[in-house]
Amino acid sequence: MNTIIKFILLYFTFIHPLSLFSQHDSINRLYPFLKTSDNVIVGDSVAWKFTGQKLDSLRKRKEVFNIVHIGDSHLQAGFLTAVVRQGLQRRYGNAGPGLLVPYKVGRTNEPPHVKTRSAVRWRARRIVSEKDTLAIGVSGLTVQARRQDAEMEVQLISPPGLDYSISSLQVFSRNAAGEMPVAVCDSSRCVLACVNPASPQSLITFEKPVNRFMLVPQPGNEDSVFTLYGMNGLNDSSGIRYHTIAINGAEYRHYLSQPVFFEQLNYLKPDLFMISLGTNEAFSQAFDTLTFRQQADSFLLHLSGMFPEARIMLVCPGDAMKGRKHRNPRNRRAGQVLQSVAVRRGMSYWDLFSVMGGYGSIQKWYTKGLTAKDKLHLNRRGYELQGYLLFDALMRALK
């Protein structure tokens, strides 16, 4: 029984409340269209094995390994990344939930492990919006409070077997004149610390771990605002800290155009980047391989230039349909472009398109109840399956 089958059985037998698999099944029997023989990360195997050795000794060295996974709507819902994050943290240690994004306050969908809410409407801009002038920071979503009663509550939901309580919090905010002072409070509204408006990031340390806190504006100038780029939830343990940066509709060019985004990536101290982009570019009728290559290459070149010690792995777009019934050959072409860029730049890639079953396989995923009606997005079961496949590919590379 290979790694992915064991992981699936463990997950659904002991963690997931509804078992989709029995111990007598195998992933190939359940989904014969998958090409599990292609479920490998292509790239420098020696470097990956070295990374695996480093991960194996994290607890002994009491260090944190930061993974930054950048993507679009396939990641924003959090189902895919939850499987990978939890699998890695159970194996190598849980160093905290990582990047916390106020998606709900920004009026979009959020992942299951982070809940944000506010009784007051905040100004919000996503990285894909060209109608707003708010700068975009590390999370791809910027929210701004313009009233002193604009409190935000943040709740962390721990999955079975992992504790996502945090002992400290990084708050990424705008350091500019006119920024509102904001306190970080516990659930009983007791002030724990204050965000420093003179710094682009404030590190708040709690006396004891918390899984719920509030951002509470303090009295100040009536015209002042509070601009929040994101937060980072930390604990005192060694292990994996997995940051997901994902915005519905995002493309390579959107991230490339935001200097504050790149500046704030430094605070996450990335060791490994996984980039899941390309689907939205390929969805457009105007998709052009030359333009796409230039945009992807420019983004990756900028990223590798800023973080020369970090590994970069590209996730090629999977198969999808256009308008529910028309095959989309552009997804395959986008993946081929990314593979050539990865080889040229000495990066790794995971060919999701091939692993899914190749051209037209999305219809088989749909028939098995693994996709949304649009046959472009997956549903929760589908994204979890994709997460198991990615986790398995990572485990193979890290041996």
PDB file of C-alpha atoms in Angstrom, residues 123-256:
ATOM      1  CA  ARG A 123     -13.029  49.077   2.823  1.00  0.00           C
ATOM      2  CA  ALA A 124     -11.488  46.121   1.006  1.00  0.00           C
ATOM      3  CA  ARG A 125      -9.357  45.516  -2.051  1.00  0.00           C
ATOM      4  CA  ARG A 126      -8.271  42.172  -3.509  1.00  0.00           C
ATOM      5  CA  ILE A 127      -5.151  41.893  -5.628  1.00  0.00           C
ATOM      6  CA  VAL A 128      -7.228  41.364  -8.777  1.00  0.00           C
ATOM      7  CA  SER A 129      -9.112  44.657  -8.405  1.00  0.00           C
ATOM      8  CA  GLU A 130      -7.993  47.586 -10.526  1.00  0.00           C
ATOM      9  CA  LYS A 131     -10.706  49.945  -9.273  1.00  0.00           C
ATOM     10  CA  ASP A 132      -9.114  50.689  -5.903  1.00  0.00           C
ATOM     11  CA  THR A 133      -5.871  52.395  -4.987  1.00  0.00           C
ATOM     12  CA  LEU A 134      -5.161  50.570  -1.723  1.00  0.00           C
ATOM     13  CA  ALA A 135      -1.744  48.935  -1.822  1.00  0.00           C
ATOM     14  CA  ILE A 136      -1.756  45.149  -1.614  1.00  0.00           C
ATOM     15  CA  GLY A 137       0.434  43.512   0.978  1.00  0.00           C
ATOM     16  CA  VAL A 138       1.475  40.001   1.889  1.00  0.00           C
ATOM     17  CA  SER A 139      -1.973  38.378   1.958  1.00  0.00           C
ATOM     18  CA  GLY A 140      -3.221  39.575  -1.428  1.00  0.00           C
ATOM     19  CA  LEU A 141      -6.135  41.273   0.358  1.00  0.00           C
ATOM     20  CA  THR A 142      -6.077  44.661   2.078  1.00  0.00           C
ATOM     21  CA  VAL A 143      -8.833  45.824   4.433  1.00  0.00           C
ATOM     22  CA  GLN A 144      -9.144  49.291   5.915  1.00  0.00           C
ATOM     23  CA  ALA A 145     -11.161  50.485   8.913  1.00  0.00           C
ATOM     24  CA  ARG A 146     -12.500  54.024   8.591  1.00  0.00           C
ATOM     25  CA  ARG A 147     -14.506  54.113  11.833  1.00  0.00           C
ATOM     26  CA  GLN A 148     -13.359  53.833  15.429  1.00  0.00           C
ATOM     27  CA  ASP A 149     -16.009  51.199  16.155  1.00  0.00           C
ATOM     28  CA  ALA A 150     -14.718  48.908  13.373  1.00  0.00           C
ATOM     29  CA  GLU A 151     -13.657  46.035  15.599  1.00  0.00           C
ATOM     30  CA  MET A 152     -12.519  42.752  14.079  1.00  0.00           C
ATOM     31  CA  GLU A 153     -12.743  39.375  15.794  1.00  0.00           C
ATOM     32  CA  VAL A 154     -10.440  36.544  14.715  1.00  0.00           C
ATOM     33  CA  GLN A 155     -11.047  32.930  15.723  1.00  0.00           C
ATOM     34  CA  LEU A 156      -8.681  30.042  15.012  1.00  0.00           C
ATOM     35  CA  ILE A 157     -10.219  26.593  14.506  1.00  0.00           C
ATOM     36  CA  SER A 158      -7.911  23.699  15.343  1.00  0.00           C
ATOM     37  CA  PRO A 159      -8.243  20.501  13.273  1.00  0.00           C
ATOM     38  CA  PRO A 160      -8.244  17.141  15.116  1.00  0.00           C
ATOM     39  CA  GLY A 161      -4.838  16.349  16.525  1.00  0.00           C
ATOM     40  CA  LEU A 162      -3.363  19.821  15.987  1.00  0.00           C
ATOM     41  CA  ASP A 163      -3.508  22.933  18.151  1.00  0.00           C
ATOM     42  CA  TYR A 164      -3.698  26.220  16.268  1.00  0.00           C
ATOM     43  CA  SER A 165      -3.625  28.387  19.375  1.00  0.00           C
ATOM     44  CA  ILE A 166      -0.942  31.053  19.023  1.00  0.00           C
ATOM     45  CA  SER A 167       1.548  32.501  21.484  1.00  0.00           C
ATOM     46  CA  SER A 168       2.395  35.523  19.338  1.00  0.00           C
ATOM     47  CA  LEU A 169       0.972  37.455  16.424  1.00  0.00           C
ATOM     48  CA  GLN A 170       2.556  39.495  13.663  1.00  0.00           C
ATOM     49  CA  VAL A 171       0.316  42.285  12.393  1.00  0.00           C
ATOM     50  CA  PHE A 172       1.159  43.736   8.981  1.00  0.00           C
ATOM     51  CA  SER A 173      -0.201  47.267   8.681  1.00  0.00           C
ATOM     52  CA  ARG A 174       0.531  50.517   6.887  1.00  0.00           C
ATOM     53  CA  ASN A 175       3.058  52.751   8.612  1.00  0.00           C
ATOM     54  CA  ALA A 176       1.908  56.165   7.446  1.00  0.00           C
ATOM     55  CA  ALA A 177       0.579  59.408   8.847  1.00  0.00           C
ATOM     56  CA  GLY A 178      -3.085  59.242   9.714  1.00  0.00           C
ATOM     57  CA  GLU A 179      -3.125  55.581  10.708  1.00  0.00           C
ATOM     58  CA  MET A 180      -5.417  54.767  13.622  1.00  0.00           C
ATOM     59  CA  PRO A 181      -3.943  53.224  16.804  1.00  0.00           C
ATOM     60  CA  VAL A 182      -5.298  49.690  17.279  1.00  0.00           C
ATOM     61  CA  ALA A 183      -5.200  47.393  20.310  1.00  0.00           C
ATOM     62  CA  VAL A 184      -5.037  43.606  20.222  1.00  0.00           C
ATOM     63  CA  CYS A 185      -7.482  42.325  22.858  1.00  0.00           C
ATOM     64  CA  ASP A 186      -8.477  38.924  24.159  1.00  0.00           C
ATOM     65  CA  SER A 187     -12.052  37.641  23.902  1.00  0.00           C
ATOM     66  CA  SER A 188     -12.999  39.499  27.099  1.00  0.00           C
ATOM     67  CA  ARG A 189     -11.759  42.766  25.513  1.00  0.00           C
ATOM     68  CA  CYS A 190      -8.756  43.004  27.815  1.00  0.00           C
ATOM     69  CA  VAL A 191      -5.993  44.918  25.990  1.00  0.00           C
ATOM     70  CA  LEU A 192      -2.993  42.650  25.408  1.00  0.00           C
ATOM     71  CA  ALA A 193      -0.842  44.958  23.286  1.00  0.00           C
ATOM     72  CA  CYS A 194      -1.062  47.709  20.690  1.00  0.00           C
ATOM     73  CA  VAL A 195      -0.171  47.704  17.012  1.00  0.00           C
ATOM     74  CA  ASN A 196       2.676  50.116  16.316  1.00  0.00           C
ATOM     75  CA  PRO A 197       1.488  52.496  13.548  1.00  0.00           C
ATOM     76  CA  ALA A 198       5.085  53.597  12.977  1.00  0.00           C
ATOM     77  CA  SER A 199       6.146  50.101  11.838  1.00  0.00           C
ATOM     78  CA  PRO A 200       5.040  47.922   8.887  1.00  0.00           C
ATOM     79  CA  GLN A 201       4.801  44.974  11.263  1.00  0.00           C
ATOM     80  CA  SER A 202       4.111  44.607  14.966  1.00  0.00           C
ATOM     81  CA  LEU A 203       4.939  41.472  16.940  1.00  0.00           C
ATOM     82  CA  ILE A 204       2.445  40.879  19.750  1.00  0.00           C
ATOM     83  CA  THR A 205       3.355  38.298  22.398  1.00  0.00           C
ATOM     84  CA  PHE A 206       0.596  36.805  24.553  1.00  0.00           C
ATOM     85  CA  GLU A 207       1.028  35.728  28.181  1.00  0.00           C
ATOM     86  CA  LYS A 208      -0.647  32.427  27.323  1.00  0.00           C
ATOM     87  CA  PRO A 209      -1.728  30.844  24.007  1.00  0.00           C
ATOM     88  CA  VAL A 210      -4.982  32.145  22.528  1.00  0.00           C
ATOM     89  CA  ASN A 211      -7.313  30.909  19.799  1.00  0.00           C
ATOM     90  CA  ARG A 212      -9.451  34.029  19.713  1.00  0.00           C
ATOM     91  CA  PHE A 213      -8.530  37.712  19.738  1.00  0.00           C
ATOM     92  CA  MET A 214      -9.843  41.094  18.617  1.00  0.00           C
ATOM     93  CA  LEU A 215      -8.451  44.123  16.837  1.00  0.00           C
ATOM     94  CA  VAL A 216      -9.988  47.168  18.524  1.00  0.00           C
ATOM     95  CA  PRO A 217      -9.407  50.742  17.223  1.00  0.00           C
ATOM     96  CA  GLN A 218      -8.420  53.220  19.911  1.00  0.00           C
ATOM     97  CA  PRO A 219      -9.601  56.833  20.222  1.00  0.00           C
ATOM     98  CA  GLY A 220      -7.796  59.114  17.834  1.00  0.00           C
ATOM     99  CA  ASN A 221      -8.271  61.608  15.039  1.00  0.00           C
ATOM    100  CA  GLU A 222     -11.708  61.338  13.433  1.00  0.00           C
ATOM    101  CA  ASP A 223     -10.118  61.178   9.985  1.00  0.00           C
ATOM    102  CA  SER A 224      -7.663  58.401  10.825  1.00  0.00           C
ATOM    103  CA  VAL A 225      -7.858  54.926   9.303  1.00  0.00           C
ATOM    104  CA  PHE A 226      -6.369  51.497  10.021  1.00  0.00           C
ATOM    105  CA  THR A 227      -4.971  49.589   7.040  1.00  0.00           C
ATOM    106  CA  LEU A 228      -4.432  45.860   7.569  1.00  0.00           C
ATOM    107  CA  TYR A 229      -2.436  43.757   5.095  1.00  0.00           C
ATOM    108  CA  GLY A 230      -2.652  40.471   7.017  1.00  0.00           C
ATOM    109  CA  MET A 231      -1.491  38.682  10.167  1.00  0.00           C
ATOM    110  CA  ASN A 232       0.818  35.797  11.005  1.00  0.00           C
ATOM    111  CA  GLY A 233      -0.092  33.349  13.767  1.00  0.00           C
ATOM    112  CA  LEU A 234       2.933  31.854  15.571  1.00  0.00           C
ATOM    113  CA  ASN A 235       3.507  29.428  18.412  1.00  0.00           C
ATOM    114  CA  ASP A 236       6.670  28.444  20.281  1.00  0.00           C
ATOM    115  CA  SER A 237       7.065  25.032  18.634  1.00  0.00           C
ATOM    116  CA  SER A 238       9.418  23.908  15.914  1.00  0.00           C
ATOM    117  CA  GLY A 239       8.111  22.405  12.706  1.00  0.00           C
ATOM    118  CA  ILE A 240       6.139  23.537   9.655  1.00  0.00           C
ATOM    119  CA  ARG A 241       4.502  26.931   9.292  1.00  0.00           C
ATOM    120  CA  TYR A 242       2.388  26.838   6.132  1.00  0.00           C
ATOM    121  CA  HIS A 243       1.284  30.195   4.725  1.00  0.00           C
ATOM    122  CA  THR A 244      -1.407  30.302   2.058  1.00  0.00           C
ATOM    123  CA  ILE A 245      -1.717  33.412  -0.120  1.00  0.00           C
ATOM    124  CA  ALA A 246      -4.677  32.915  -2.441  1.00  0.00           C
ATOM    125  CA  ILE A 247      -7.170  35.215  -4.137  1.00  0.00           C
ATOM    126  CA  ASN A 248     -10.030  34.238  -6.431  1.00  0.00           C
ATOM    127  CA  GLY A 249      -9.183  35.131 -10.037  1.00  0.00           C
ATOM    128  CA  ALA A 250      -5.492  35.810  -9.375  1.00  0.00           C
ATOM    129  CA  GLU A 251      -2.861  35.599 -12.105  1.00  0.00           C
ATOM    130  CA  TYR A 252       0.921  35.906 -12.175  1.00  0.00           C
ATOM    131  CA  ARG A 253       0.671  39.518 -13.368  1.00  0.00           C
ATOM    132  CA  HIS A 254      -1.459  40.555 -10.389  1.00  0.00           C
ATOM    133  CA  TYR A 255       1.147  39.553  -7.822  1.00  0.00           C
ATOM    134  CA  LEU A 256       3.993  40.887  -9.942  1.00  0.00           C
TER     135      LEU A 256
END
